Amino acid sequence: LAKTTQPISMDSYEGQEVNITCSHNNIATNDYITWYQQFPSQGPRFIIQGYKTKVTNEVASLFIPADRKSSTLSLPRVSLSDTAVYYCLVEPGGSYIPTFGRGTSLIVHP
Amino acid sequence: GAGVSQTPSNKVTEKGKYVELRCDPISGHTALYWYRQSLGQGPEFLIYFQGTGAADDSGLPNDRFFAVRPEGSVSTLKIQRTERGDSAVYLCASSTTSIDTQYFGPGTRLTVL
C-alpha cells in the first residue's frame, strides 16, 4: 500500500479556506485517493474520493496533480464544526479495508 | 434511516474479564467491519464479515478476540481475558457491498482497569 504523509495538525479561523496536503510518492496506477473526516466521539465519515485532476462535492474539493504524488483536500470557508481529524488514504480500486494513518487534526478557531 | 449503532457506548472492565461489544449495522448492508482505534491513531482493521461469514479476520490481534454475525445482521465482538492494552475505541462499520462506502458507528470505548 502507498504510504501517505500529512501534517499532524493545522489551525485555522472561521471563514477561511483550509487546504490539507497529503504526500503519496509511491502511489500505484490502480490506487484511488480517499479522504475521511472524524469528529470527536464519532467514527470516520467518507468525504471525497478521486483518481486524478479535480473532484468537488458539497463538502470539499480534492485537487490531484498530474503526477498523482500528492493531493490536496480543500475546505471552503470553514466553521467551528469543521474541527475534526482528516485522514488521507491511498487504496487500490476495489479494496475493502481502508488503512488509516494518524490523520491531520484541524482546529478551527472563532 | 438509522445509521450504524453500537452498544454499549462505554464499557469499563477489569483485567482478565470477558466483554462483548455489539454492532447493529444499517439495514440491508451485507458487509460489516470491526476496527480498533487507540488514542491519537487512526482506526485499525480487525475483521470483515460478508453476510454471516468472516471473510477476512487477518486484523484480529490474537485468539482472545473473536467476532460473530450469526444471522447476517447484528455482530458481536468478544474479547476474552481482557488486558489493559485492549483499552481503545472499538468501531463498527457497514456497507452495501464490500467495495462500497463504509458507514461507521460511534464506537464503544473500552477501558480495562
Short mmCIF file of C-alpha atoms in Angstrom, two decimals:
data_model
loop_
_atom_site.label_atom_id
_atom_site.label_comp_id
_atom_site.label_asym_id
_atom_site.label_seq_id
_atom_site.Cartn_x
_atom_site.Cartn_y
_atom_site.Cartn_z
CA LEU A 1 0.00 0.00 0.00
CA ALA A 2 1.19 3.51 -0.79
CA LYS A 3 2.48 5.33 2.27
CA THR A 4 0.90 8.71 2.96
CA THR A 5 2.32 11.71 4.77
CA GLN A 6 0.16 14.55 6.03
CA PRO A 7 0.60 17.23 8.70
CA ILE A 8 -0.18 16.12 12.23
CA SER A 9 -2.15 19.27 12.98
CA MET A 10 -3.40 22.52 11.49
CA ASP A 11 -5.10 25.59 12.87
CA SER A 12 -7.48 27.92 11.07
CA TYR A 13 -10.14 30.51 11.72
CA GLU A 14 -13.78 30.61 10.84
CA GLY A 15 -14.46 31.70 7.28
CA GLN A 16 -11.03 30.80 5.95
CA GLU A 17 -10.27 28.25 3.26
CA VAL A 18 -8.25 25.31 4.55
CA ASN A 19 -6.01 23.19 2.36
CA ILE A 20 -4.59 19.94 3.71
CA THR A 21 -1.93 18.34 1.54
CA CYS A 22 -1.10 14.65 1.58
CA SER A 23 2.04 13.21 0.01
CA HIS A 24 1.95 9.74 -1.54
CA ASN A 25 5.08 9.42 -3.66
CA ASN A 26 4.73 5.72 -4.42
CA ILE A 27 1.10 5.73 -5.47
CA ALA A 28 0.29 2.91 -7.89
CA THR A 29 -1.59 3.13 -11.16
CA ASN A 30 -4.71 1.48 -9.76
CA ASP A 31 -4.76 3.43 -6.49
CA TYR A 32 -7.52 5.88 -5.57
CA ILE A 33 -7.19 8.77 -3.12
CA THR A 34 -9.84 8.96 -0.43
CA TRP A 35 -10.35 11.39 2.42
CA TYR A 36 -12.27 10.72 5.62
CA GLN A 37 -13.35 13.10 8.36
CA GLN A 38 -13.67 12.09 12.01
CA PHE A 39 -15.37 14.22 14.65
CA PRO A 40 -14.68 13.58 18.34
CA SER A 41 -16.57 10.58 19.70
CA GLN A 42 -17.70 9.52 16.23
CA GLY A 43 -16.48 7.09 13.60
CA PRO A 44 -14.81 8.32 10.40
CA ARG A 45 -17.01 9.58 7.60
CA PHE A 46 -16.16 9.36 3.90
CA ILE A 47 -15.99 12.84 2.39
CA ILE A 48 -14.39 12.62 -1.05
CA GLN A 49 -12.52 10.34 -3.42
CA GLY A 50 -10.59 10.96 -6.62
CA TYR A 51 -8.22 9.43 -9.11
CA LYS A 52 -6.81 12.42 -10.96
CA THR A 53 -7.45 16.15 -11.62
CA LYS A 54 -10.15 17.73 -9.50
CA VAL A 55 -13.22 16.41 -7.74
CA THR A 56 -15.76 18.60 -5.98
CA ASN A 57 -18.79 17.79 -3.87
CA GLU A 58 -20.94 19.63 -1.37
CA VAL A 59 -18.41 19.19 1.40
CA ALA A 60 -14.97 19.67 -0.15
CA SER A 61 -12.77 19.73 -3.22
CA LEU A 62 -9.91 17.38 -3.96
CA PHE A 63 -7.04 18.52 -6.16
CA ILE A 64 -4.73 15.90 -7.64
CA PRO A 65 -1.80 16.96 -9.84
CA ALA A 66 -0.89 15.07 -12.97
CA ASP A 67 1.85 13.00 -11.31
CA ARG A 68 -0.57 11.99 -8.52
CA LYS A 69 2.24 12.04 -5.95
CA SER A 70 0.25 14.34 -3.72
CA SER A 71 -3.30 15.51 -3.20
CA THR A 72 -4.89 18.50 -1.50
CA LEU A 73 -8.18 18.50 0.33
CA SER A 74 -9.74 21.95 0.24
CA LEU A 75 -12.44 23.02 2.69
CA PRO A 76 -14.04 26.33 1.72
CA ARG A 77 -14.94 28.83 4.43
CA VAL A 78 -14.54 26.56 7.43
CA SER A 79 -16.68 26.86 10.51
CA LEU A 80 -16.14 25.67 14.07
CA SER A 81 -17.98 22.47 13.19
CA ASP A 82 -15.23 21.53 10.74
CA THR A 83 -12.91 20.87 13.67
CA ALA A 84 -12.05 17.21 13.16
CA VAL A 85 -9.33 14.78 12.16
CA TYR A 86 -8.91 14.37 8.40
CA TYR A 87 -7.42 11.18 7.02
CA CYS A 88 -5.86 10.75 3.60
CA LEU A 89 -5.91 7.19 2.27
CA VAL A 90 -4.44 5.73 -0.89
CA GLU A 91 -6.00 2.40 -1.75
CA PRO A 92 -6.27 0.08 -4.74
CA GLY A 93 -9.60 0.20 -6.51
CA GLY A 94 -11.86 -2.45 -5.02
CA SER A 95 -10.02 -2.53 -1.71
CA TYR A 96 -12.42 -3.15 1.14
CA ILE A 97 -10.12 -2.41 4.05
CA PRO A 98 -9.21 1.27 4.37
CA THR A 99 -5.83 1.72 6.02
CA PHE A 100 -5.83 4.81 8.19
CA GLY A 101 -2.75 6.72 9.28
CA ARG A 102 -2.75 9.27 12.09
CA GLY A 103 -4.53 11.93 10.09
CA THR A 104 -4.45 15.71 10.39
CA SER A 105 -6.13 17.28 13.38
CA LEU A 106 -7.75 20.50 12.19
CA ILE A 107 -8.81 23.02 14.81
CA VAL A 108 -10.96 25.92 13.69
CA HIS A 109 -10.87 28.93 15.98
CA PRO A 110 -13.55 31.62 16.33
CA GLY B 1 -32.93 5.88 8.23
CA ALA B 2 -30.92 4.84 11.24
CA GLY B 3 -27.19 4.61 10.97
CA VAL B 4 -24.86 2.07 12.50
CA SER B 5 -25.39 1.77 16.23
CA GLN B 6 -23.07 0.29 18.83
CA THR B 7 -23.69 -0.72 22.39
CA PRO B 8 -22.60 -0.02 24.99
CA SER B 9 -21.12 3.39 24.29
CA ASN B 10 -18.71 2.91 27.17
CA LYS B 11 -17.53 -0.22 28.91
CA VAL B 12 -15.24 -0.38 31.90
CA THR B 13 -13.97 -3.77 32.95
CA GLU B 14 -11.22 -5.33 34.99
CA LYS B 15 -8.19 -7.11 33.65
CA GLY B 16 -8.98 -10.74 32.96
CA LYS B 17 -12.70 -10.28 32.42
CA TYR B 18 -14.73 -11.17 29.34
CA VAL B 19 -16.54 -8.48 27.33
CA GLU B 20 -18.97 -8.39 24.45
CA LEU B 21 -19.45 -5.40 22.18
CA ARG B 22 -22.48 -5.19 19.92
CA CYS B 23 -22.92 -3.65 16.49
CA ASP B 24 -26.22 -3.05 14.67
CA PRO B 25 -25.45 -2.28 11.03
CA ILE B 26 -27.58 -0.32 8.62
CA SER B 27 -30.47 -2.50 7.48
CA GLY B 28 -29.68 -4.35 4.29
CA HIS B 29 -25.91 -3.89 4.47
CA THR B 30 -24.27 -7.24 3.83
CA ALA B 31 -20.73 -6.17 4.69
CA LEU B 32 -19.73 -5.44 8.28
CA TYR B 33 -16.35 -4.43 9.67
CA TRP B 34 -14.76 -4.06 13.09
CA TYR B 35 -11.91 -1.65 13.77
CA ARG B 36 -9.96 -0.64 16.86
CA GLN B 37 -8.78 2.90 17.44
CA SER B 38 -6.20 3.84 20.03
CA LEU B 39 -5.77 7.39 21.25
CA GLY B 40 -4.14 9.60 18.63
CA GLN B 41 -4.17 6.89 15.97
CA GLY B 42 -6.37 6.08 13.04
CA PRO B 43 -8.72 3.10 13.09
CA GLU B 44 -7.06 -0.28 12.66
CA PHE B 45 -8.88 -3.08 10.84
CA LEU B 46 -9.81 -6.17 12.84
CA ILE B 47 -12.30 -8.31 10.91
CA TYR B 48 -14.67 -8.17 7.94
CA PHE B 49 -17.92 -10.10 7.51
CA GLN B 50 -19.73 -10.73 4.25
CA GLY B 51 -23.13 -11.98 5.32
CA THR B 52 -22.74 -14.43 8.19
CA GLY B 53 -19.19 -15.47 7.47
CA ALA B 54 -15.92 -13.84 8.42
CA ALA B 55 -14.35 -13.14 5.04
CA ASP B 56 -11.17 -11.67 6.50
CA ASP B 57 -10.08 -11.88 10.13
CA SER B 58 -6.43 -11.04 9.49
CA GLY B 59 -6.56 -7.99 11.76
CA LEU B 60 -7.54 -9.80 14.95
CA PRO B 61 -4.51 -9.40 17.22
CA ASN B 62 -4.70 -12.82 18.91
CA ASP B 63 -7.07 -15.63 19.80
CA ARG B 64 -8.59 -13.70 22.70
CA PHE B 65 -10.55 -11.76 20.11
CA PHE B 66 -13.49 -13.32 18.32
CA ALA B 67 -16.47 -11.97 16.42
CA VAL B 68 -19.73 -13.45 15.20
CA ARG B 69 -22.58 -12.43 12.95
CA PRO B 70 -24.95 -15.41 13.15
CA GLU B 71 -27.87 -14.03 11.15
CA GLY B 72 -26.02 -11.71 8.84
CA SER B 73 -27.12 -8.57 10.64
CA VAL B 74 -26.08 -7.83 14.23
CA SER B 75 -22.49 -8.62 15.11
CA THR B 76 -20.79 -9.16 18.43
CA LEU B 77 -17.10 -8.68 19.11
CA LYS B 78 -15.97 -10.83 22.00
CA ILE B 79 -12.79 -10.31 23.97
CA GLN B 80 -11.65 -12.91 26.47
CA ARG B 81 -9.24 -12.37 29.37
CA THR B 82 -9.05 -8.65 28.71
CA GLU B 83 -5.73 -6.87 29.12
CA ARG B 84 -5.02 -3.21 29.80
CA GLY B 85 -3.63 -2.93 26.27
CA ASP B 86 -7.08 -3.76 24.90
CA SER B 87 -8.30 -0.35 26.04
CA ALA B 88 -9.39 1.53 22.92
CA VAL B 89 -12.43 2.63 20.97
CA TYR B 90 -13.92 -0.25 19.00
CA LEU B 91 -15.61 0.91 15.83
CA CYS B 92 -18.05 -0.95 13.64
CA ALA B 93 -18.87 -0.07 10.04
CA SER B 94 -21.20 -1.48 7.43
CA SER B 95 -21.60 -1.14 3.69
CA THR B 96 -23.93 -2.32 0.97
CA THR B 97 -21.22 -4.41 -0.58
CA SER B 98 -17.54 -4.84 0.19
CA ILE B 99 -16.36 -2.11 -2.17
CA ASP B 100 -18.98 0.49 -1.34
CA THR B 101 -18.62 3.34 1.11
CA GLN B 102 -18.40 2.20 4.70
CA TYR B 103 -20.62 3.88 7.30
CA PHE B 104 -19.16 3.93 10.76
CA GLY B 105 -20.89 3.78 14.10
CA PRO B 106 -19.96 5.99 17.06
CA GLY B 107 -17.85 3.28 18.66
CA THR B 108 -17.61 1.63 22.05
CA ARG B 109 -14.95 2.99 24.37
CA LEU B 110 -13.47 0.04 26.26
CA THR B 111 -11.41 0.69 29.35
CA VAL B 112 -9.63 -2.20 31.02
CA LEU B 113 -8.50 -1.41 34.55
#
